[in-house]
XYZ file of C-alpha atoms in Angstrom:
623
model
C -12.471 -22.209 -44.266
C -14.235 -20.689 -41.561
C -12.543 -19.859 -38.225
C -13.834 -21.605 -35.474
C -15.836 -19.696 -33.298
C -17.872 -20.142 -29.539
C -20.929 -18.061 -29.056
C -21.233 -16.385 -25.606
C -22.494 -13.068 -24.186
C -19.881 -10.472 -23.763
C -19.625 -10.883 -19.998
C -19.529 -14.635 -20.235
C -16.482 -14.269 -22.915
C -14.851 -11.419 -20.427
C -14.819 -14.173 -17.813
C -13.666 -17.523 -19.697
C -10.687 -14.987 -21.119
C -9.630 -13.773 -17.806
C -9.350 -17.698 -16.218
C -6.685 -18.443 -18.895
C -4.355 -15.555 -18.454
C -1.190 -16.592 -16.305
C 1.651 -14.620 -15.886
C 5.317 -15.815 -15.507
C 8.609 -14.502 -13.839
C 11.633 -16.192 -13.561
C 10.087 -19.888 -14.660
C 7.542 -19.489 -11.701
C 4.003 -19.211 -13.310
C 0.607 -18.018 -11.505
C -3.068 -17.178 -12.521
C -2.952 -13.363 -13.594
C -6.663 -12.712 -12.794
C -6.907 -15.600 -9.542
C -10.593 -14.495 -8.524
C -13.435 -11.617 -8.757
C -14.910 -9.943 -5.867
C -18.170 -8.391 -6.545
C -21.279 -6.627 -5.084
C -24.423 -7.218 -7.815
C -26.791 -4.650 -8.603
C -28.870 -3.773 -11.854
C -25.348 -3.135 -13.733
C -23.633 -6.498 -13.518
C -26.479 -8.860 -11.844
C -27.507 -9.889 -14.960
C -24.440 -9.887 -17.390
C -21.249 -10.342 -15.508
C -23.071 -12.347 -12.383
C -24.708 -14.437 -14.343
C -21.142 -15.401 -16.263
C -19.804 -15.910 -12.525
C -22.367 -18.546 -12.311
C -21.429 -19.904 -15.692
C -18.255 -20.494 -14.568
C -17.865 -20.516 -11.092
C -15.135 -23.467 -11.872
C -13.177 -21.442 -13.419
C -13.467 -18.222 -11.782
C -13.277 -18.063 -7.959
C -16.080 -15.457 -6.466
C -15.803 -13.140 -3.324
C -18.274 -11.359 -1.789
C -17.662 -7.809 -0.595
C -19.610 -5.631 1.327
C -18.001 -2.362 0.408
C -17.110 -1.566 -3.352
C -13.781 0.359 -1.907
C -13.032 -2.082 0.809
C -13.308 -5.261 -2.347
C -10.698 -3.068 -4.398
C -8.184 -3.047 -0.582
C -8.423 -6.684 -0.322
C -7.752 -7.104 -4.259
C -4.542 -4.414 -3.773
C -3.768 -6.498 -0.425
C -3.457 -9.612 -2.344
C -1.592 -8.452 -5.254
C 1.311 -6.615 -2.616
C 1.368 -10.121 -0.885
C 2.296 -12.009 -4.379
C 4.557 -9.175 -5.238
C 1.984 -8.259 -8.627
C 2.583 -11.852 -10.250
C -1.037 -12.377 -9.446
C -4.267 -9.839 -9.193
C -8.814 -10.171 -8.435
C -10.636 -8.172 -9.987
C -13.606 -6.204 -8.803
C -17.270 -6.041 -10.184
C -19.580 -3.635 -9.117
C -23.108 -2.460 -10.106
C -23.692 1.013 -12.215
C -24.317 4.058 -10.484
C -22.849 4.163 -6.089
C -21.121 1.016 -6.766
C -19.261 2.233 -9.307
C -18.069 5.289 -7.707
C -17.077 3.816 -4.117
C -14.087 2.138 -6.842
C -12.613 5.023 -6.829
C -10.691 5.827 -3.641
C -9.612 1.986 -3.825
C -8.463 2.836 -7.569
C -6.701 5.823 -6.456
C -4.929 3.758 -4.282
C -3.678 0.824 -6.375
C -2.487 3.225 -8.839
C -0.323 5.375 -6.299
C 1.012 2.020 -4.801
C 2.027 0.543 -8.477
C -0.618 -2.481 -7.671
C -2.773 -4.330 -10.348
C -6.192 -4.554 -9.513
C -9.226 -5.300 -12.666
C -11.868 -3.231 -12.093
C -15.349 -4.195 -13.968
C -18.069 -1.494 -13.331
C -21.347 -1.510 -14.908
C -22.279 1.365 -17.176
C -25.292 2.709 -18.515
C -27.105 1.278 -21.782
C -24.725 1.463 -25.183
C -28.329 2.131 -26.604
C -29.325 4.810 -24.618
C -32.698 2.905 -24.878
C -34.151 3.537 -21.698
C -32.419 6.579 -20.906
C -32.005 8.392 -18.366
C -32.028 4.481 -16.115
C -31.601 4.762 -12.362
C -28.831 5.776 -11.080
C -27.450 7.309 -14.781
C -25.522 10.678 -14.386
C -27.212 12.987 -17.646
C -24.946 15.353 -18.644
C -26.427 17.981 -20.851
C -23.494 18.242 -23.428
C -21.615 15.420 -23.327
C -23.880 11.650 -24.201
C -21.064 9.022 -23.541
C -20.335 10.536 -19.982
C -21.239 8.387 -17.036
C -20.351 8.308 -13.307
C -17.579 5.907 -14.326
C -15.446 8.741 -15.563
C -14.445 9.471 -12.818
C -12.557 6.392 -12.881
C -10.187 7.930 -15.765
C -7.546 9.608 -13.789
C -6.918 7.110 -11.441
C -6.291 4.241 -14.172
C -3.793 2.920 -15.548
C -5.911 1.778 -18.536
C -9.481 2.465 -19.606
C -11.830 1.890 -21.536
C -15.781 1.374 -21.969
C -17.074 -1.641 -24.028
C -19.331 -0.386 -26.369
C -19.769 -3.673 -28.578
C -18.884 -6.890 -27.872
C -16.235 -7.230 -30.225
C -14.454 -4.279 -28.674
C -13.791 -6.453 -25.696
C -10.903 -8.686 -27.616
C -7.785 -5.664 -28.301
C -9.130 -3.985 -24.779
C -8.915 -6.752 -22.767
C -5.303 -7.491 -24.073
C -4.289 -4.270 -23.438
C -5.856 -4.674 -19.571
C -4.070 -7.847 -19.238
C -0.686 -6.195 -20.715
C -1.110 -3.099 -18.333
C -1.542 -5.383 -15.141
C 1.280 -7.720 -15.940
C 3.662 -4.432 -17.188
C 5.681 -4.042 -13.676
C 6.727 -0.421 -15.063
C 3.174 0.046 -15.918
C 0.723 -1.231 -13.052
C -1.756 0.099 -11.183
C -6.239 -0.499 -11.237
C -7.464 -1.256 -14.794
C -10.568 0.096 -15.800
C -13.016 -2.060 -18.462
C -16.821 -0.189 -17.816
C -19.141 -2.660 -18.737
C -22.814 -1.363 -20.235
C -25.164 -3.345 -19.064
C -27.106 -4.013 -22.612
C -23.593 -5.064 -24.077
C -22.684 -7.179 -20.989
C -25.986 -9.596 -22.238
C -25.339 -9.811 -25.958
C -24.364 -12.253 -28.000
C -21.560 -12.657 -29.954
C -19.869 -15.492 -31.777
C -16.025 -15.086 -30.008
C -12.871 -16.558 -31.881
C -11.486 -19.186 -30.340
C -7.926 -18.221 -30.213
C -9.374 -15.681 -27.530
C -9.941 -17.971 -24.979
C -6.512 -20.064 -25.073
C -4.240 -19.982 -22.145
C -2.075 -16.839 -22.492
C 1.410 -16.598 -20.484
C 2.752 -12.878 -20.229
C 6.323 -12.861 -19.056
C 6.908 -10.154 -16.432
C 10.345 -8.330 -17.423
C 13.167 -8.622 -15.582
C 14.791 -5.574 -17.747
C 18.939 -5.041 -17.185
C 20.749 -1.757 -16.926
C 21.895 0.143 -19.718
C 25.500 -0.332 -20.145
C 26.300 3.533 -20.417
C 24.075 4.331 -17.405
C 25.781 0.929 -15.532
C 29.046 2.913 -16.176
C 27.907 6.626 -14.885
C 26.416 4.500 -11.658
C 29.430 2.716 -10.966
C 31.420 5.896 -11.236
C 29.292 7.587 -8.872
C 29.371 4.567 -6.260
C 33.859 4.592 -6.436
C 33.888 8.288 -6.111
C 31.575 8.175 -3.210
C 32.304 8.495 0.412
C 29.288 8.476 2.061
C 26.949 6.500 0.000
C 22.931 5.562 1.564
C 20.751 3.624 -0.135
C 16.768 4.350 -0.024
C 14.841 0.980 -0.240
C 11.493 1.327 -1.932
C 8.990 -0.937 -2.555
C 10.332 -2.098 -6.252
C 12.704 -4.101 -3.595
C 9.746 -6.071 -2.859
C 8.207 -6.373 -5.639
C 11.230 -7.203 -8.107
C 12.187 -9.882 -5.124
C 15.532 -8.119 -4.897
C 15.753 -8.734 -1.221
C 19.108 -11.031 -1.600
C 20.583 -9.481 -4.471
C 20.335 -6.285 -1.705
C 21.984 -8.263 0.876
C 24.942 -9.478 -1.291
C 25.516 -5.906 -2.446
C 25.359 -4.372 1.343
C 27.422 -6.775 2.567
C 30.181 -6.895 -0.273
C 29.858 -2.975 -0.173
C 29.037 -1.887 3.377
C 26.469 1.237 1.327
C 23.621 1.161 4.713
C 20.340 1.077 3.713
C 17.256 3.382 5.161
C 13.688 2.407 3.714
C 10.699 4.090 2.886
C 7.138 2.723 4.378
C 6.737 0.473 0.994
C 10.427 -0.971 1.335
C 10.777 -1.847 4.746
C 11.810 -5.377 5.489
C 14.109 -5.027 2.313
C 16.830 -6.071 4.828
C 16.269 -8.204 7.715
C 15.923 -5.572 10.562
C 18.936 -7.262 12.824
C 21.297 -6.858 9.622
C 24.571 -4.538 10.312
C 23.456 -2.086 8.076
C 20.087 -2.196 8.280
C 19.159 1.810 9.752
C 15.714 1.753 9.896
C 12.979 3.976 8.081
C 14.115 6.993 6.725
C 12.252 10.601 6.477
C 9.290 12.306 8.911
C 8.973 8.974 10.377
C 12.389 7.667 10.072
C 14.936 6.743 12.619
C 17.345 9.189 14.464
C 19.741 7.106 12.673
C 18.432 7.132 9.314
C 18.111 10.629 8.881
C 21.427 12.033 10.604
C 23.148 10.215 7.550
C 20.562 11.168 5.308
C 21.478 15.040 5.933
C 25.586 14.371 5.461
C 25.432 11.574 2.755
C 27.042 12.503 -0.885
C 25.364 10.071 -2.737
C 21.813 8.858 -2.444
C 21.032 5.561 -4.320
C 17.454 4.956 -4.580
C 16.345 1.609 -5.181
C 12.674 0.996 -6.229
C 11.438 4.256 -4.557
C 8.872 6.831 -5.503
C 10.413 9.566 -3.667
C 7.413 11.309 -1.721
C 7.239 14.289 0.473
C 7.779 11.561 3.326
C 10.921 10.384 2.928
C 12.622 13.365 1.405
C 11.206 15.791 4.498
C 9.494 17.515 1.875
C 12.785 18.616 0.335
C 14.496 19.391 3.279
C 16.306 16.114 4.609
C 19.242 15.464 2.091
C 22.074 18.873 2.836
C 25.086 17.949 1.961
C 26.602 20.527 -0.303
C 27.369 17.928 -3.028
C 24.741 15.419 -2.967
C 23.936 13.821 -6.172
C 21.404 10.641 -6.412
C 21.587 7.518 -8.544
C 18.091 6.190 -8.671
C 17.376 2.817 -10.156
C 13.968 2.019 -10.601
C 11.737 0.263 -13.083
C 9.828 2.887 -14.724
C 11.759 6.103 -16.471
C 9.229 8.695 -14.377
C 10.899 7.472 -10.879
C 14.250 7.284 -11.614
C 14.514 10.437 -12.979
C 12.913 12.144 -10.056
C 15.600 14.719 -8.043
C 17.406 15.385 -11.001
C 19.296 12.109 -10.436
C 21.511 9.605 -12.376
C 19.467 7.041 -13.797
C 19.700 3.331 -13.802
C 16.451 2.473 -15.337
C 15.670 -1.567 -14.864
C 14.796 -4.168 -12.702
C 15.696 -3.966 -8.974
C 17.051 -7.328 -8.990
C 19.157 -7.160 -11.991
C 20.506 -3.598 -11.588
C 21.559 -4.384 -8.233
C 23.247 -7.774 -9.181
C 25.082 -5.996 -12.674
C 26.189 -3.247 -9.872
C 27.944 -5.696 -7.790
C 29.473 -7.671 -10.562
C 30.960 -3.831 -11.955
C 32.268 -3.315 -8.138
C 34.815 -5.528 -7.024
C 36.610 -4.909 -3.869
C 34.867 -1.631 -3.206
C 34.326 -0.932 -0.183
C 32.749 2.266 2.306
C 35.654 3.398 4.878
C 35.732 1.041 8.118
C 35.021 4.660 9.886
C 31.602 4.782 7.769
C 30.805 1.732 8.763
C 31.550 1.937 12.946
C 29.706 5.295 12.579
C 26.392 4.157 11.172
C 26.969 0.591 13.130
C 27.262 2.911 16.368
C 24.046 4.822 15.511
C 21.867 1.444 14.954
C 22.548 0.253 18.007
C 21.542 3.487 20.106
C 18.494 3.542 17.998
C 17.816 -0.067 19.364
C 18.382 0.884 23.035
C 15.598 3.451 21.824
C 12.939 0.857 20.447
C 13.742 -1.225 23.402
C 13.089 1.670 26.186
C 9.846 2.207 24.566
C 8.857 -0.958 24.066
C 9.403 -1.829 27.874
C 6.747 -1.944 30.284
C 7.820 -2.321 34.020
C 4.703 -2.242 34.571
C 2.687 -5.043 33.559
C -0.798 -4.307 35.325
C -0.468 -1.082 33.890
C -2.691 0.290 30.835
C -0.552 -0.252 28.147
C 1.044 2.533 25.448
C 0.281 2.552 21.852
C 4.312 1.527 22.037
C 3.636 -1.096 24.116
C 1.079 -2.420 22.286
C 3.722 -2.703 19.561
C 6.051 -4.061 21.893
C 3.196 -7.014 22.985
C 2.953 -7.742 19.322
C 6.715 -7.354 17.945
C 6.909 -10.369 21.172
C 3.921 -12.153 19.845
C 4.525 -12.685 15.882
C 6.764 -15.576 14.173
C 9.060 -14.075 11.729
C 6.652 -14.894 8.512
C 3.688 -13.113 10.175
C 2.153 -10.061 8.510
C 1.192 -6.511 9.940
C -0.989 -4.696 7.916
C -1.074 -0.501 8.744
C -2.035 2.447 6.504
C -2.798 5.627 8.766
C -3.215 7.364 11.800
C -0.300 7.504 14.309
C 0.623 4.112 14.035
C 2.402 4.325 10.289
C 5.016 6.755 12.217
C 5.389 4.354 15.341
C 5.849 1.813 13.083
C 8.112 2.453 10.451
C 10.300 3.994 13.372
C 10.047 0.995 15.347
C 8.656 -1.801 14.030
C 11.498 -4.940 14.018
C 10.872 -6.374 10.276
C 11.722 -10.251 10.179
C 10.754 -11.019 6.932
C 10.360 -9.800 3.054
C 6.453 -9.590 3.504
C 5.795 -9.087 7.289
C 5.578 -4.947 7.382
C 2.441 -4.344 5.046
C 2.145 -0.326 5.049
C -0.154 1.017 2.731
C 0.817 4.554 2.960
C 1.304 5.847 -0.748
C -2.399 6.720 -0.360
C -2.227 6.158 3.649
C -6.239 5.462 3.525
C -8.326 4.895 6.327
C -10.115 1.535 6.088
C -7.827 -0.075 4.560
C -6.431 -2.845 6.978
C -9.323 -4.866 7.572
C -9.785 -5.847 3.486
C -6.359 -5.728 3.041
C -5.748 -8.550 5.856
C -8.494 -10.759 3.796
C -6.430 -10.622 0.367
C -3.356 -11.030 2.247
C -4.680 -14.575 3.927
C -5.965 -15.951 0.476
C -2.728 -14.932 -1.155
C -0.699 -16.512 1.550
C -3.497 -19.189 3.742
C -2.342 -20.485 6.960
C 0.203 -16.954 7.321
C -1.063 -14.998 10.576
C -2.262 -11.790 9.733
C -3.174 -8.690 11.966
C -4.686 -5.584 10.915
C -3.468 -3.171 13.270
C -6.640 0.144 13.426
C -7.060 2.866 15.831
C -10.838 3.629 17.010
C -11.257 6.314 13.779
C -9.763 3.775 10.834
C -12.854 0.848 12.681
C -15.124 3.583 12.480
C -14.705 3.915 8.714
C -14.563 0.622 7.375
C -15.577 -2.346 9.712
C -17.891 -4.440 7.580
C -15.417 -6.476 5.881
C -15.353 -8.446 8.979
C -18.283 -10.080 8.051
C -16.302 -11.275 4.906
C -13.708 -12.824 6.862
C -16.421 -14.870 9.136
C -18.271 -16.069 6.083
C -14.411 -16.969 4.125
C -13.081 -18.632 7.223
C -10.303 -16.614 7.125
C -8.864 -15.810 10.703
C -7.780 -12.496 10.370
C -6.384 -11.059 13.989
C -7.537 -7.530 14.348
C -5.572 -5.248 16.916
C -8.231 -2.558 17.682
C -6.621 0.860 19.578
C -9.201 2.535 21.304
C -7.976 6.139 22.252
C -11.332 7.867 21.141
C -10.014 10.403 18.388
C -7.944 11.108 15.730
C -4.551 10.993 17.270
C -2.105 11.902 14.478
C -4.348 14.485 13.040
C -4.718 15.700 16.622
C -0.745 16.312 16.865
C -0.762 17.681 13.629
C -3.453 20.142 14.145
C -1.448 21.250 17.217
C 1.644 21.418 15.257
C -0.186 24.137 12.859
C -1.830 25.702 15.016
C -5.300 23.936 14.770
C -5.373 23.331 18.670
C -6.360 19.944 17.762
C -10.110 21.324 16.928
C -12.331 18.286 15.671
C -9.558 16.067 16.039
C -11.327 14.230 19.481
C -14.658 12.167 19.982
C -16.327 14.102 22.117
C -19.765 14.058 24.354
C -22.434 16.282 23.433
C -24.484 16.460 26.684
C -28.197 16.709 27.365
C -27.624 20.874 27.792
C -26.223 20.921 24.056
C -22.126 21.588 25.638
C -19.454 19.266 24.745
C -17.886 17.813 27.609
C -14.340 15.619 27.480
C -15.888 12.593 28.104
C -15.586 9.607 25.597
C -18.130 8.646 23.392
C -20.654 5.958 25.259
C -19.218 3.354 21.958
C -18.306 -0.024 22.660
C -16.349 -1.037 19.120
C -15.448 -4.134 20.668
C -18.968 -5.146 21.003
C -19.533 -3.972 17.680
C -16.788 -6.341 16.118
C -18.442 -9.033 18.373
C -21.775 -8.414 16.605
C -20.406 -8.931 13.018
C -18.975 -12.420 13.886
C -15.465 -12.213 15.397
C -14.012 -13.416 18.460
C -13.207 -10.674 20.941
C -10.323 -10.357 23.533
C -10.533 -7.255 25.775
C -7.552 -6.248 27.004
C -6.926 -3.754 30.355
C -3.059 -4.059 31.344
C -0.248 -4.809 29.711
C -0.138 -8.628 31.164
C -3.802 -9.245 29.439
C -2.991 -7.399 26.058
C 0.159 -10.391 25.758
C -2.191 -13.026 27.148
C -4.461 -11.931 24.341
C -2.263 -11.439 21.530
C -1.239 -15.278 22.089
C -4.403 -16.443 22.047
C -5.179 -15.116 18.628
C -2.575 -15.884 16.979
C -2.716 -19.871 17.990
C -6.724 -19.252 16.663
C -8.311 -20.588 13.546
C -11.036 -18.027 13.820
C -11.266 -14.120 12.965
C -10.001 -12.574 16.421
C -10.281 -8.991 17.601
C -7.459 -7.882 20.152
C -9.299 -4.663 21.925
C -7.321 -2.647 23.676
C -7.618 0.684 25.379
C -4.381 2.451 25.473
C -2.829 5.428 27.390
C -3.424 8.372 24.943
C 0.205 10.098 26.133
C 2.534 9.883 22.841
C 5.584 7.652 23.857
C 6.789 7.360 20.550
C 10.154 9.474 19.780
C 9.540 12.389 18.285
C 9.779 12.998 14.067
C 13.487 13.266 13.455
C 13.013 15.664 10.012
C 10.394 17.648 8.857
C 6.768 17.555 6.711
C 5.406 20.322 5.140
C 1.551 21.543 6.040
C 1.279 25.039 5.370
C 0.192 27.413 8.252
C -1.820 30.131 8.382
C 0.044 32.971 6.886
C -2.067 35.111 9.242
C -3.990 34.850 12.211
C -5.456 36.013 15.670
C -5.149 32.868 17.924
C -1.726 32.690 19.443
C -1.031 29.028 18.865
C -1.311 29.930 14.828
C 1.280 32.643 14.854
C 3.456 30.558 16.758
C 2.996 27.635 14.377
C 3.845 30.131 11.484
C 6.827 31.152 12.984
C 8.045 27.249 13.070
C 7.141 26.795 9.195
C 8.745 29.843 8.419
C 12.188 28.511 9.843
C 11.884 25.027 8.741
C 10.701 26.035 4.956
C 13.471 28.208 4.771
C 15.659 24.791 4.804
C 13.951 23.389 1.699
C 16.246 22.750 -1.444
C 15.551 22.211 -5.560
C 18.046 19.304 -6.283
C 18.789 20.212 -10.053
């Protein structure tokens, strides 16, 4: 007797499998693939597009206006579910493709599921070479969408229909793997994306994949304990696993039954409520004063969920006491190996909980405890003094501005960052509320970012208020997705900084002895000259012209006046602001490693050399 089977182009079948694939975590269940954004073009217009339309019940469409920006706003609502749910992204062969990749890159860095489903040349070769088909003179089966490769998780191209069935299983396995995440790749030629193919029917029924929840090793529970009694001045590093793995409570109990502090990276900040005892702040380049002066005496660093980058270990340099050791527990074998540490290699919820269950009655000293509680609360007279304005007619500071906002939010809003100066001013001062409220993309810290993001955040989470925070140079790179939010109805706030340049890259490139060349926006007169004069740009106008609502803002009394009335707004809402350009953020408490010019003429080089030369010298292998 013959199977039964249901006759549908490859692209149609791709579809009607992807709307019955749920995943499920602790008895809560959600769609795994909950809607496609998608650009059309001569790669998917036809196959994929027209399977959109086929099932547009089914399958929720977005339309992008940037192939990069579609893959932010997928990664932005996958970080807001905490990867129980992901889009996925279709794009046409050819430019389309490629602008995937940056946003690919940065899923995978982040550990975020995203379904990426480029077109691809013809599996014929028919009509060879087609528009917009790389040739490569030695190699047939190479297209633009190889590029995709190293930045995927999984990939594959779908050179016959029936190919589709084990790949996409093994797309929808990757995605839902929490130790294996990160963009999926399925390239999609265009010829096979049309034809025909008669699809068993066992393909199409609703499939549940459970997302682990893995527990610690007994032997390695054992080593970890050990490490934790013998300790005596323990710090935890919250990572972003704390988020993901929903371990935000099971942190709490074991901070408060334990009195360990806890620091947090950029991804993991929020992990505890920012008011808590022994909550210390960021940790690293941009971490509090607090943060890192126990960072550079603690014996025992206990990474939870963290990647470990160049960022929060000062490039090597932050952690000096003589007999530090690390435990790391993490989800994935790679990180919690990383700095030659002790591993505990499971779930952040579950290790944390099978710690405190193995720790009874421990306890850090009392003098621990009155010596990192004494350290948070200076640091708070900091983020307060900066924070203040006495002047309220005054143009505000970039710390201000954060100041005007922390004032403005409710504690479930969400701020969305990912570079320039504000990531440091942020994760140094920024007073987290809430599991979800500070959004920092900064594994990949890409410009462009915020604005997508801030769409997939509001249809993961509708009715939440959510403000992309962007300096003038982030706008600049990535503003169309505004449009998006007009014609979605979602009322994204945007805070747009205007202080006409690049002002982190600016500090750095006086730090190394760039003298902040190219760094500013600067005039070119009539004569040819440069002059210091801003740009004649009005990006407030500019947002106006795509569709949103736009607040200008001159003093420090307006920018609050504004900020309220976006947030009590049902339409997309741009803040503009144009700050004082002096830095009034406190200064990086630990080091980052760009290299310097070795040699050089200019004066502000060979005194930048002489400053790497003194800080390298404090780097150290942890073996």
């Amino acid at each position: 007797m013959n199977a039964r089977t249901r006759r549908l182009t490859t692209a149609q079948a791709l579809v009607r499998f992807l709307s019955a694939q749920y995943t499920e975590r602790d008895g809560v269940r959600r769609r795994l693939i909950a809607g496609t954004w998608g650009i059309f073009g001569h790669g998917n217009v036809a196959g994929v597009g027209q399977a959109l339309v086929e099932y547009a019940d089914v399958m929720p469409y977005h339309q992008g206006r940037n192939e990069q920006s579609m893959v932010h706003a997928a990664v932005g609502y996958a970080r807001q579910l905490n990867r129980l749910s992901a889009q996925a992204v279709t794009t046409s062969i050819g430019p389309g493709a490629t602008n995937l990749v940056t946003g690919a890159a940065l899923a995978t860095i982040n550990r975020l599921p995203v379904l990426l489903l480029p077109g691809d040349y013809f599996a014929s070769h028919a009509p060879d070479p087609l528009l917009q088909q790389l040739e490569h003179p030695v190699e047939a089966d190479v297209s633009v969408n190889d590029t995709l490769r190293p930045v995927s998780r999984y990939f594959d191209r779908i050179t016959r229909p029936e190919a589709l069935i084990p790949s996409a299983l093994q797309a929808m396995r990757v995605l839902a793997d929490p130790a294996e995440t990160g963009a999926v790749t399925l390239a999609l030629p265009q010829d096979v994306q049309a034809e025909a193919y008669d699809w068993p029917e066992e393909f199409f029924a609703e499939r549940v994949w459970y997302v682990r929840r893995p527990a610690p090793d007994p032997v390695e529970l054992t080593a970890a304990v050990e490490a934790i009694r013998s300790a005596e001045r323990p710090l935890i590093v919250a990572g972003g696993g704390i988020h993901h793995s929903e371990a935000e409570e099971a942190l709490k109990a074991f901070v408060e039954a334990t009195g360990v502090p806890v620091a947090s990276t950029q991804a993991g900040k929020g992990s505890l409520r920012f008011d808590h005892p022994a909550d210390l702040g960021g940790i690293g380049h941009t971490g509090t004063a607090v943060s890192d002066d126990l960072a550079r005496t603690a014996d025992l660093v206990i990474g939870v969920g963290t990647r470990y980058t160049d960022f929060t270990t000062a490039s090597g340099t932050l952690f000096q006491h003589p007999e530090v050791r690390f435990l790391n527990l993490n989800i994935t074998g790679f990180d919690a190996h990383k700095l030659a540490a002790r591993t505990l290699v499971c779930d952040a919820r579950s290790g944390l909980e099978k710690l405190l269950e193995a720790l009874p009655g421990h306890r850090v000293s009392e003098a621990y405890e009155t010596e990192y509680r004494t350290g948070k609360d200076r640091w708070d007279e900091v983020v307060e003094a900066v924070y203040r304005a006495d002047d309220e007619n005054a143009v505000p500071t970039q710390t201000q501005v954060l100041g005007a906002l922390d004032a403005a939010v409710g504690d479930d809003d969400v701020v969305i960052n990912a570079a320039g100066s504000l990531p440091g001013d942020l994760h140094k001062l920024w007073r987290s509320r809430s599991p979800r409220q500070y959004h920092l993309e900064y594994g990949y810290s890409c410009m462009g970012y915020e604005i997508p993001a801030g769409l997939g955040v509001q249809q993961a989470a509708p009715g939440t208020p959510v403000w992309a925070l962007v300096g003038d140079g982030t706008y600049l790179m990535m503003p169309t997705e505004i449009v998006t939010a007009v014609q979605e109805g979602l009322p994204l706030n945007i805070v747009l900084i205007q202080n006409h340049g690049y002002a982190s890259i600016g500090g750095l490139s006086q730090e190394t002895g760039g003298e902040r060349f190219g760094t500013a926006y600067r005039f070119r007169a009539a004569d040819g000259t440069f002059t210091g004069a801003p740009l004649p740009v009005d990006l407030a106008a500019n947002a106006a012209s795509l569709g949103m609502d736009v607040l200008r803002a001159k003093t420090v009394r307006e920018l609050r006046e504004a900020l309220a009335a976006a947030r009590a707004s049902d339409r997309p809402t741009c803040v503009y602001v144009e700050t004082d350009p002096a830095p009034t953020a406190p200064p990086a408490e630990a080091w980052w490693d760009v290299p310097v010019a070795e040699t050089a003429s200019r004066e502000a080089a060979v005194e930048a050399r002489e400053r790497y030369d003194r800080q390298v010298a404090e780097r150290r292998r942890h073996l």
